Amino acid sequence: MKRNKQDTAITINKIKQIAREHFTDHGYAECSLEEIARSAEVTRGALYHHFENKKGLFRVVLASVQEEVAQCIEEEASQSEDMFEQLYLGCRAFVTAATEPANRRIMLIDGPAVLGWEEWRQLDAKQSMRLLRGQLELMQLQGSLQNIRLDAATHLLSGALNEAALWLAQKTDAEEADAALDDCLHTLRRLLDGLR
């Protein structure tokens, strides 16, 4: 029984990894479950057994991408002891990780289009937005942030970060994308410094 659970977990992870590669390289619309199954060396039946349909598989892949982005945020934020620097580093990590080629198409382009904004926002709220709120709440408790409304501040910053990432994801010219990212990070630093 334990061996079967291990085999199942290995199969599911392999399907997710292959599906992520396909969704990244070709986009949701151009991917077929048949090709994903073939690349993962499983039958279509096995794929449907573990994932209800293409949208269900995409939802799981998007959730794993958002988990990875959240891990990047936590790792980057932990590089400083200063609360405001942690906030900046975490926000910067979100923008840069979300717009990386391996994440951009799934998280920012196809994610909202395939699942709809409401479900996309719910997935974001479980990961990046949760971390942002936690940082702001900690700063508020320690007296670093005063006279703010926590929910409003979380949604305002999260909305700005998501919009910046969506804007950057549309940049197709590498030089233009790099310049836009520099502009975003410079402006982000200025905005967050205004909270001090």
Tab-separated table of N, CA, C and O in Angstrom, residues 21 33 37 40-41 69 71 76 86 99 112 123 129-130 137 147 150-151 157-158 168 184:
chain	number	residue	atom	x	y	z
A	21	GLU	N	6.096	22.320	-18.209
A	21	GLU	CA	6.956	22.600	-19.360
A	21	GLU	C	6.119	22.906	-20.603
A	21	GLU	O	6.406	23.865	-21.332
A	33	LEU	N	-3.790	17.408	-23.778
A	33	LEU	CA	-3.565	16.402	-22.736
A	33	LEU	C	-2.911	15.154	-23.312
A	33	LEU	O	-2.132	14.490	-22.633
A	37	ALA	N	0.382	13.579	-21.758
A	37	ALA	CA	0.390	12.180	-21.335
A	37	ALA	C	1.516	11.415	-22.025
A	37	ALA	O	2.245	10.643	-21.380
A	40	ALA	N	4.824	12.426	-20.564
A	40	ALA	CA	4.960	11.928	-19.186
A	40	ALA	C	4.993	10.403	-19.131
A	40	ALA	O	5.163	9.822	-18.064
A	41	GLU	N	4.799	9.782	-20.293
A	41	GLU	CA	4.791	8.320	-20.411
A	41	GLU	C	3.722	7.669	-19.539
A	41	GLU	O	3.950	6.692	-18.829
A	69	VAL	N	6.903	30.920	-6.136
A	69	VAL	CA	7.080	32.364	-6.048
A	69	VAL	C	7.040	32.795	-4.582
A	69	VAL	O	7.862	33.607	-4.141
A	71	GLN	N	7.890	31.015	-2.020
A	71	GLN	CA	9.160	30.599	-1.410
A	71	GLN	C	10.265	31.593	-1.734
A	71	GLN	O	11.077	31.932	-0.871
A	76	GLU	N	14.033	35.767	-0.065
A	76	GLU	CA	14.600	37.106	-0.282
A	76	GLU	C	14.371	38.007	0.926
A	76	GLU	O	15.279	38.728	1.346
A	86	GLN	N	12.949	44.117	4.478
A	86	GLN	CA	12.280	42.828	4.243
A	86	GLN	C	11.077	43.015	3.337
A	86	GLN	O	10.855	42.233	2.411
A	99	THR	N	7.722	37.318	-13.131
A	99	THR	CA	7.978	37.646	-14.529
A	99	THR	C	9.101	36.814	-15.154
A	99	THR	O	9.446	37.036	-16.317
A	112	PRO	N	-4.947	34.098	-15.230
A	112	PRO	CA	-6.210	34.844	-15.143
A	112	PRO	C	-7.176	34.515	-16.284
A	112	PRO	O	-8.385	34.479	-16.082
A	123	LEU	N	-6.081	32.128	-5.427
A	123	LEU	CA	-4.790	31.431	-5.373
A	123	LEU	C	-3.690	32.385	-4.926
A	123	LEU	O	-2.826	32.022	-4.122
A	129	MET	N	-0.007	37.166	-1.400
A	129	MET	CA	-0.761	38.163	-0.646
A	129	MET	C	-0.756	37.839	0.846
A	129	MET	O	-0.675	38.747	1.683
A	130	ARG	N	-0.802	36.568	1.180
A	130	ARG	CA	-0.737	36.141	2.586
A	130	ARG	C	0.587	36.585	3.210
A	130	ARG	O	0.625	37.082	4.343
A	137	GLU	N	1.463	43.217	8.880
A	137	GLU	CA	0.905	43.036	10.222
A	137	GLU	C	2.012	43.029	11.263
A	137	GLU	O	1.900	43.660	12.321
A	147	ASN	N	-0.796	54.101	11.722
A	147	ASN	CA	-1.905	54.790	11.053
A	147	ASN	C	-2.217	54.233	9.666
A	147	ASN	O	-2.493	54.985	8.735
A	150	LEU	N	-4.790	47.769	7.728
A	150	LEU	CA	-4.060	46.595	7.268
A	150	LEU	C	-4.660	45.990	5.995
A	150	LEU	O	-3.935	45.707	5.041
A	151	ASP	N	-5.964	45.784	5.972
A	151	ASP	CA	-6.594	45.200	4.780
A	151	ASP	C	-6.409	46.100	3.563
A	151	ASP	O	-6.062	45.630	2.478
A	157	LEU	N	-1.090	47.404	-2.016
A	157	LEU	CA	0.251	46.973	-2.421
A	157	LEU	C	0.189	45.739	-3.317
A	157	LEU	O	0.896	45.660	-4.322
A	158	SER	N	-0.657	44.783	-2.950
A	158	SER	CA	-0.785	43.578	-3.765
A	158	SER	C	-1.272	43.925	-5.167
A	158	SER	O	-0.753	43.405	-6.165
A	168	LEU	N	4.758	44.034	-16.940
A	168	LEU	CA	6.075	43.534	-17.350
A	168	LEU	C	5.954	42.269	-18.202
A	168	LEU	O	6.741	42.061	-19.120
A	184	CYS	N	10.269	49.835	-12.489
A	184	CYS	CA	9.338	49.322	-11.469
A	184	CYS	C	10.013	49.215	-10.106
A	184	CYS	O	9.450	49.627	-9.091
